[in-house]
mmCIF file of C-alpha atoms in Angstrom:
data_model
loop_
_atom_site.group_PDB
_atom_site.id
_atom_site.type_symbol
_atom_site.label_atom_id
_atom_site.label_comp_id
_atom_site.label_asym_id
_atom_site.label_seq_id
_atom_site.Cartn_x
_atom_site.Cartn_y
_atom_site.Cartn_z
ATOM 1 C CA UNK L 1174 37.613 48.606 -25.209
ATOM 2 C CA UNK L 1175 38.630 52.297 -25.441
ATOM 3 C CA UNK L 1176 41.595 53.388 -23.369
ATOM 4 C CA UNK L 1177 39.746 56.437 -22.047
ATOM 5 C CA UNK L 1178 36.152 57.582 -21.620
ATOM 6 C CA UNK L 1179 35.301 61.067 -22.886
ATOM 7 C CA UNK L 1180 34.603 64.034 -20.684
ATOM 8 C CA UNK L 1181 31.010 65.206 -21.077
ATOM 9 C CA UNK L 1182 29.965 68.735 -22.010
ATOM 10 C CA UNK L 1183 26.332 69.717 -21.376
ATOM 11 C CA UNK L 1184 25.311 71.902 -24.327
ATOM 12 C CA UNK L 1185 23.625 75.053 -22.921
ATOM 13 C CA UNK L 1186 22.874 73.014 -19.828
ATOM 14 C CA UNK L 1187 20.137 70.387 -19.872
ATOM 15 C CA UNK L 1188 18.392 72.439 -22.531
ATOM 16 C CA UNK L 1189 15.608 69.949 -23.275
ATOM 17 C CA UNK L 1190 14.558 69.679 -19.630
ATOM 18 C CA UNK L 1191 14.873 73.305 -18.499
ATOM 19 C CA UNK L 1192 15.455 76.699 -20.161
ATOM 20 C CA UNK L 1193 18.911 76.915 -21.735
ATOM 21 C CA UNK L 1194 21.626 79.076 -20.180
ATOM 22 C CA UNK L 1195 19.951 79.206 -16.758
ATOM 23 C CA UNK L 1196 20.732 77.930 -13.302
ATOM 24 C CA UNK L 1197 17.846 75.459 -13.688
ATOM 25 C CA UNK L 1198 19.312 73.748 -16.751
ATOM 26 C CA UNK L 1199 22.831 73.809 -15.316
ATOM 27 C CA UNK L 1200 21.712 72.391 -11.978
ATOM 28 C CA UNK L 1201 20.340 69.306 -13.721
ATOM 29 C CA UNK L 1202 23.720 68.769 -15.415
ATOM 30 C CA UNK L 1203 25.492 69.009 -12.082
ATOM 31 C CA UNK L 1204 23.106 66.446 -10.627
ATOM 32 C CA UNK L 1205 23.997 64.128 -13.513
ATOM 33 C CA UNK L 1206 27.710 64.591 -12.765
ATOM 34 C CA UNK L 1207 28.912 65.984 -16.092
ATOM 35 C CA UNK L 1208 32.398 67.404 -16.516
ATOM 36 C CA UNK L 1209 31.592 70.695 -18.306
ATOM 37 C CA UNK L 1210 28.620 73.006 -18.719
ATOM 38 C CA UNK L 1211 28.560 75.050 -21.932
ATOM 39 C CA UNK L 1212 27.386 78.651 -21.553
ATOM 40 C CA UNK L 1213 26.883 81.378 -24.125
ATOM 41 C CA UNK L 1214 28.360 84.748 -23.190
ATOM 42 C CA UNK L 1215 26.885 88.081 -24.280
ATOM 43 C CA UNK L 1216 27.451 91.642 -23.072
ATOM 44 C CA UNK L 1217 24.941 94.284 -21.968
ATOM 45 C CA UNK L 1218 24.917 97.912 -23.066
ATOM 46 C CA UNK L 1219 26.825 98.851 -19.898
ATOM 47 C CA UNK L 1220 29.455 96.123 -20.239
ATOM 48 C CA UNK L 1221 28.131 93.378 -17.936
ATOM 49 C CA UNK L 1222 28.660 89.795 -19.139
ATOM 50 C CA UNK L 1223 25.580 87.558 -19.132
ATOM 51 C CA UNK L 1224 24.876 83.880 -19.790
ATOM 52 C CA UNK L 1225 22.691 84.352 -22.881
ATOM 53 C CA UNK L 1226 22.893 83.310 -26.502
ATOM 54 C CA UNK L 1227 21.365 86.500 -27.868
ATOM 55 C CA UNK L 1228 21.705 88.911 -29.395
ATOM 56 C CA UNK L 1229 17.896 89.104 -29.520
ATOM 57 C CA UNK L 1230 16.214 88.964 -26.129
ATOM 58 C CA UNK L 1231 12.841 87.773 -27.431
ATOM 59 C CA UNK L 1232 14.003 84.215 -28.104
ATOM 60 C CA UNK L 1233 14.532 83.210 -24.465
ATOM 61 C CA UNK L 1234 13.241 86.098 -22.324
ATOM 62 C CA UNK L 1235 10.298 88.479 -22.061
ATOM 63 C CA UNK L 1236 12.575 91.354 -23.066
ATOM 64 C CA UNK L 1237 12.733 93.070 -26.422
ATOM 65 C CA UNK L 1238 15.568 94.192 -28.669
ATOM 66 C CA UNK L 1239 19.189 93.171 -28.398
ATOM 67 C CA UNK L 1240 21.094 92.466 -25.212
ATOM 68 C CA UNK L 1241 23.789 94.960 -26.214
ATOM 69 C CA UNK L 1242 21.107 97.679 -26.340
ATOM 70 C CA UNK L 1243 19.815 97.075 -22.805
ATOM 71 C CA UNK L 1244 21.495 98.036 -19.503
ATOM 72 C CA UNK L 1245 22.102 95.500 -16.749
ATOM 73 C CA UNK L 1246 19.462 96.919 -14.396
ATOM 74 C CA UNK L 1247 16.827 96.029 -17.003
ATOM 75 C CA UNK L 1248 18.329 92.664 -17.935
ATOM 76 C CA UNK L 1249 18.435 91.581 -14.287
ATOM 77 C CA UNK L 1250 14.625 91.845 -14.083
ATOM 78 C CA UNK L 1251 13.752 89.806 -17.177
ATOM 79 C CA UNK L 1252 11.959 86.463 -17.071
ATOM 80 C CA UNK L 1253 14.267 83.914 -18.729
ATOM 81 C CA UNK L 1254 12.179 80.809 -18.088
ATOM 82 C CA UNK L 1255 8.490 81.211 -18.968
ATOM 83 C CA UNK L 1256 9.167 80.759 -22.688
ATOM 84 C CA UNK L 1257 10.161 77.189 -21.838
ATOM 85 C CA UNK L 1258 7.554 76.440 -19.167
ATOM 86 C CA UNK L 1259 5.602 78.640 -16.716
ATOM 87 C CA UNK L 1260 7.133 76.729 -13.822
ATOM 88 C CA UNK L 1261 10.445 78.436 -14.664
ATOM 89 C CA UNK L 1262 9.035 81.975 -14.519
ATOM 90 C CA UNK L 1263 11.403 82.910 -11.692
ATOM 91 C CA UNK L 1264 14.519 82.193 -13.740
ATOM 92 C CA UNK L 1265 16.619 85.255 -14.521
ATOM 93 C CA UNK L 1266 19.488 85.719 -16.980
ATOM 94 C CA UNK L 1267 22.589 84.789 -14.977
ATOM 95 C CA UNK L 1268 25.469 87.216 -14.807
ATOM 96 C CA UNK L 1269 28.628 85.356 -15.798
ATOM 97 C CA UNK L 1270 30.452 86.460 -12.632
ATOM 98 C CA UNK L 1271 27.682 85.122 -10.394
ATOM 99 C CA UNK L 1272 27.407 81.930 -12.423
ATOM 100 C CA UNK L 1273 31.133 81.220 -12.064
ATOM 101 C CA UNK L 1274 30.886 81.777 -8.308
ATOM 102 C CA UNK L 1275 28.012 79.322 -8.152
ATOM 103 C CA UNK L 1276 29.510 76.534 -10.293
ATOM 104 C CA UNK L 1277 33.135 76.818 -9.120
ATOM 105 C CA UNK L 1278 34.400 73.434 -7.917
ATOM 106 C CA UNK L 1279 31.349 71.604 -9.263
ATOM 107 C CA UNK L 1280 31.987 71.602 -13.028
ATOM 108 C CA UNK L 1281 34.245 73.128 -15.657
ATOM 109 C CA UNK L 1282 33.065 75.666 -18.236
ATOM 110 C CA UNK L 1283 32.944 75.782 -22.028
ATOM 111 C CA UNK L 1284 32.619 79.469 -22.928
ATOM 112 C CA UNK L 1285 30.831 80.048 -26.256
ATOM 113 C CA UNK L 1286 31.562 83.745 -26.620
ATOM 114 C CA UNK L 1287 28.921 85.608 -28.613
ATOM 115 C CA UNK L 1288 29.982 89.117 -27.599
ATOM 116 C CA UNK L 1289 32.570 90.092 -24.986
ATOM 117 C CA UNK L 1290 35.871 91.896 -24.849
ATOM 118 C CA UNK L 1291 38.933 89.756 -24.307
ATOM 119 C CA UNK L 1292 39.814 91.788 -21.251
ATOM 120 C CA UNK L 1293 36.429 91.276 -19.585
ATOM 121 C CA UNK L 1294 36.278 87.515 -20.054
ATOM 122 C CA UNK L 1295 39.942 86.917 -19.202
ATOM 123 C CA UNK L 1296 39.552 88.965 -16.030
ATOM 124 C CA UNK L 1297 36.570 86.892 -14.902
ATOM 125 C CA UNK L 1298 38.322 83.597 -15.658
ATOM 126 C CA UNK L 1299 41.356 84.643 -13.652
ATOM 127 C CA UNK L 1300 39.364 86.151 -10.788
ATOM 128 C CA UNK L 1301 37.326 82.971 -10.331
ATOM 129 C CA UNK L 1302 40.249 80.586 -10.883
ATOM 130 C CA UNK L 1303 38.999 78.844 -14.025
ATOM 131 C CA UNK L 1304 42.244 79.029 -16.019
ATOM 132 C CA UNK L 1305 42.646 75.233 -15.888
ATOM 133 C CA UNK L 1306 38.938 74.445 -15.898
ATOM 134 C CA UNK L 1307 37.615 75.975 -19.095
ATOM 135 C CA UNK L 1308 37.947 76.323 -22.842
ATOM 136 C CA UNK L 1309 36.675 78.822 -25.423
ATOM 137 C CA UNK L 1310 35.033 79.095 -28.799
ATOM 138 C CA UNK L 1311 33.891 82.090 -30.818
ATOM 139 C CA UNK L 1312 32.229 82.287 -34.204
ATOM 140 C CA UNK L 1313 34.286 85.427 -34.803
ATOM 141 C CA UNK L 1314 37.646 84.201 -36.105
ATOM 142 C CA UNK L 1315 39.359 87.496 -35.320
ATOM 143 C CA UNK L 1316 38.127 87.283 -31.731
ATOM 144 C CA UNK L 1317 39.430 83.722 -31.421
ATOM 145 C CA UNK L 1318 42.846 84.733 -32.768
ATOM 146 C CA UNK L 1319 42.901 87.683 -30.391
ATOM 147 C CA UNK L 1320 42.248 85.439 -27.408
ATOM 148 C CA UNK L 1321 45.106 83.157 -28.427
ATOM 149 C CA UNK L 1322 47.452 86.155 -28.590
ATOM 150 C CA UNK L 1323 46.329 87.770 -25.336
ATOM 151 C CA UNK L 1324 45.935 84.589 -23.281
ATOM 152 C CA UNK L 1325 47.786 81.725 -25.006
ATOM 153 C CA UNK L 1326 47.346 79.538 -21.937
ATOM 154 C CA UNK L 1327 43.558 79.493 -22.226
ATOM 155 C CA UNK L 1328 42.424 76.545 -24.383
ATOM 156 C CA UNK L 1329 40.775 77.428 -27.688
ATOM 157 C CA UNK L 1330 38.350 75.180 -29.582
ATOM 158 C CA UNK L 1331 37.931 75.308 -33.361
ATOM 159 C CA UNK L 1332 35.402 73.433 -35.533
ATOM 160 C CA UNK L 1333 36.652 71.111 -38.272
ATOM 161 C CA UNK L 1334 35.022 68.674 -40.691
ATOM 162 C CA UNK L 1335 37.982 67.020 -42.407
ATOM 163 C CA UNK L 1336 41.697 66.297 -42.123
ATOM 164 C CA UNK L 1337 42.456 69.217 -44.432
ATOM 165 C CA UNK L 1338 40.512 71.704 -42.322
ATOM 166 C CA UNK L 1339 42.218 70.428 -39.174
ATOM 167 C CA UNK L 1340 45.667 71.080 -40.657
ATOM 168 C CA UNK L 1341 44.704 74.443 -42.153
ATOM 169 C CA UNK L 1342 43.047 75.714 -38.998
ATOM 170 C CA UNK L 1343 45.836 74.517 -36.757
ATOM 171 C CA UNK L 1344 48.286 76.508 -38.867
ATOM 172 C CA UNK L 1345 45.986 79.526 -38.495
ATOM 173 C CA UNK L 1346 44.699 79.253 -34.920
ATOM 174 C CA UNK L 1347 47.014 76.868 -33.087
ATOM 175 C CA UNK L 1348 43.919 75.516 -31.302
ATOM 176 C CA UNK L 1349 43.955 73.115 -28.390
ATOM 177 C CA UNK L 1350 40.643 71.354 -29.088
ATOM 178 C CA UNK L 1351 38.761 70.471 -32.258
ATOM 179 C CA UNK L 1352 35.017 69.913 -32.430
ATOM 180 C CA UNK L 1353 33.706 67.608 -35.137
ATOM 181 C CA UNK L 1354 30.448 65.888 -36.022
ATOM 182 C CA UNK L 1355 30.367 62.132 -35.536
ATOM 183 C CA UNK L 1356 29.773 61.590 -39.258
ATOM 184 C CA UNK L 1357 33.120 63.246 -40.048
ATOM 185 C CA UNK L 1358 35.356 61.433 -37.556
ATOM 186 C CA UNK L 1359 38.115 59.314 -39.106
ATOM 187 C CA UNK L 1360 41.198 57.503 -37.862
ATOM 188 C CA UNK L 1361 43.376 59.963 -39.789
ATOM 189 C CA UNK L 1362 41.795 62.971 -38.072
ATOM 190 C CA UNK L 1363 42.227 61.466 -34.616
ATOM 191 C CA UNK L 1364 45.837 60.484 -35.355
ATOM 192 C CA UNK L 1365 46.659 63.953 -36.690
ATOM 193 C CA UNK L 1366 45.079 65.608 -33.667
ATOM 194 C CA UNK L 1367 47.048 63.383 -31.303
ATOM 195 C CA UNK L 1368 50.283 64.173 -33.135
ATOM 196 C CA UNK L 1369 49.644 67.882 -32.478
ATOM 197 C CA UNK L 1370 48.455 67.385 -28.880
ATOM 198 C CA UNK L 1371 44.920 68.488 -29.808
ATOM 199 C CA UNK L 1372 41.945 67.111 -27.917
ATOM 200 C CA UNK L 1373 39.054 65.809 -30.025
ATOM 201 C CA UNK L 1374 35.472 66.685 -29.081
ATOM 202 C CA UNK L 1375 32.531 65.132 -30.919
ATOM 203 C CA UNK L 1376 29.312 67.155 -31.127
ATOM 204 C CA UNK L 1377 26.165 65.057 -31.294
ATOM 205 C CA UNK L 1378 22.664 66.478 -30.836
ATOM 206 C CA UNK L 1379 20.539 63.341 -31.166
ATOM 207 C CA UNK L 1380 19.521 60.974 -28.372
ATOM 208 C CA UNK L 1381 20.985 57.850 -29.954
ATOM 209 C CA UNK L 1382 22.643 55.176 -27.773
ATOM 210 C CA UNK L 1383 24.256 53.440 -30.766
ATOM 211 C CA UNK L 1384 25.916 56.711 -31.776
ATOM 212 C CA UNK L 1385 27.028 57.229 -28.189
ATOM 213 C CA UNK L 1386 28.755 53.837 -28.288
ATOM 214 C CA UNK L 1387 30.482 54.794 -31.557
ATOM 215 C CA UNK L 1388 31.740 57.996 -29.929
ATOM 216 C CA UNK L 1389 33.130 56.086 -26.965
ATOM 217 C CA UNK L 1390 34.714 53.461 -29.211
ATOM 218 C CA UNK L 1391 36.570 56.185 -31.127
ATOM 219 C CA UNK L 1392 38.401 56.974 -27.879
ATOM 220 C CA UNK L 1393 37.983 60.740 -28.205
ATOM 221 C CA UNK L 1394 38.672 63.011 -25.271
ATOM 222 C CA UNK L 1395 35.389 64.936 -25.116
ATOM 223 C CA UNK L 1396 31.767 64.890 -26.252
ATOM 224 C CA UNK L 1397 29.318 67.817 -26.506
ATOM 225 C CA UNK L 1398 25.704 66.711 -26.024
ATOM 226 C CA UNK L 1399 22.083 67.704 -25.660
ATOM 227 C CA UNK L 1400 21.351 64.355 -23.957
ATOM 228 C CA UNK L 1401 24.101 63.907 -21.402
ATOM 229 C CA UNK L 1402 21.854 61.789 -19.162
ATOM 230 C CA UNK L 1403 21.395 59.188 -21.907
ATOM 231 C CA UNK L 1404 25.094 59.264 -22.748
ATOM 232 C CA UNK L 1405 25.995 58.635 -19.105
ATOM 233 C CA UNK L 1406 23.851 55.506 -19.099
ATOM 234 C CA UNK L 1407 25.787 54.216 -22.107
ATOM 235 C CA UNK L 1408 29.140 55.257 -20.649
ATOM 236 C CA UNK L 1409 28.437 53.193 -17.547
ATOM 237 C CA UNK L 1410 28.454 50.105 -19.775
ATOM 238 C CA UNK L 1411 32.202 50.716 -20.177
ATOM 239 C CA UNK L 1412 33.025 51.422 -16.529
ATOM 240 C CA UNK L 1413 35.291 48.931 -14.893
#
């Protein structure tokens, strides 16, 4: 029996049941009772932060071009749901500030920063009181290092796939959380992370109860999922 059950992160909200990065997909996660909702953060041409993967608007909206080429008064009018299902035609791209207001006290946030200045995102986190209820990742290594320098108290997540990469990236980033695929988890990696006070988060896309049990049995601190509802059913087997 594991000594702890992992906190659950909803990857882009309930992205297989409602359009990703919208209130609709996040609302489902809140109804499930997850711990974190993951949101992508991108910036408009006039500096407004939005919950959108981007940079191309065509993938999940009826807009065209890149989000950083469009002003907020245009972005606020776009349909961000019909691509998924016509019943979601009223969904709009959430502004990050409004989204944090809405979710505050109901779930924590995993910020996947696609494009944003450090100052803008740090200001929003502080204004809405999420300093202890969030963590960050960026695919831009320089951006991630910059966040660690400007706001060392905000938790940073880094991806690893082996013991060697954990050690190397800790020396480089000093991260607080590692994300790793289930196939790469080992006792040595977990032990090394614990020795450095790093939380371990497993990322698993598939809806596979046996894999969910393996994740729980590893005793990791967090899990990032596309099927949080199925994982919760498995996790309840361990309750009590």
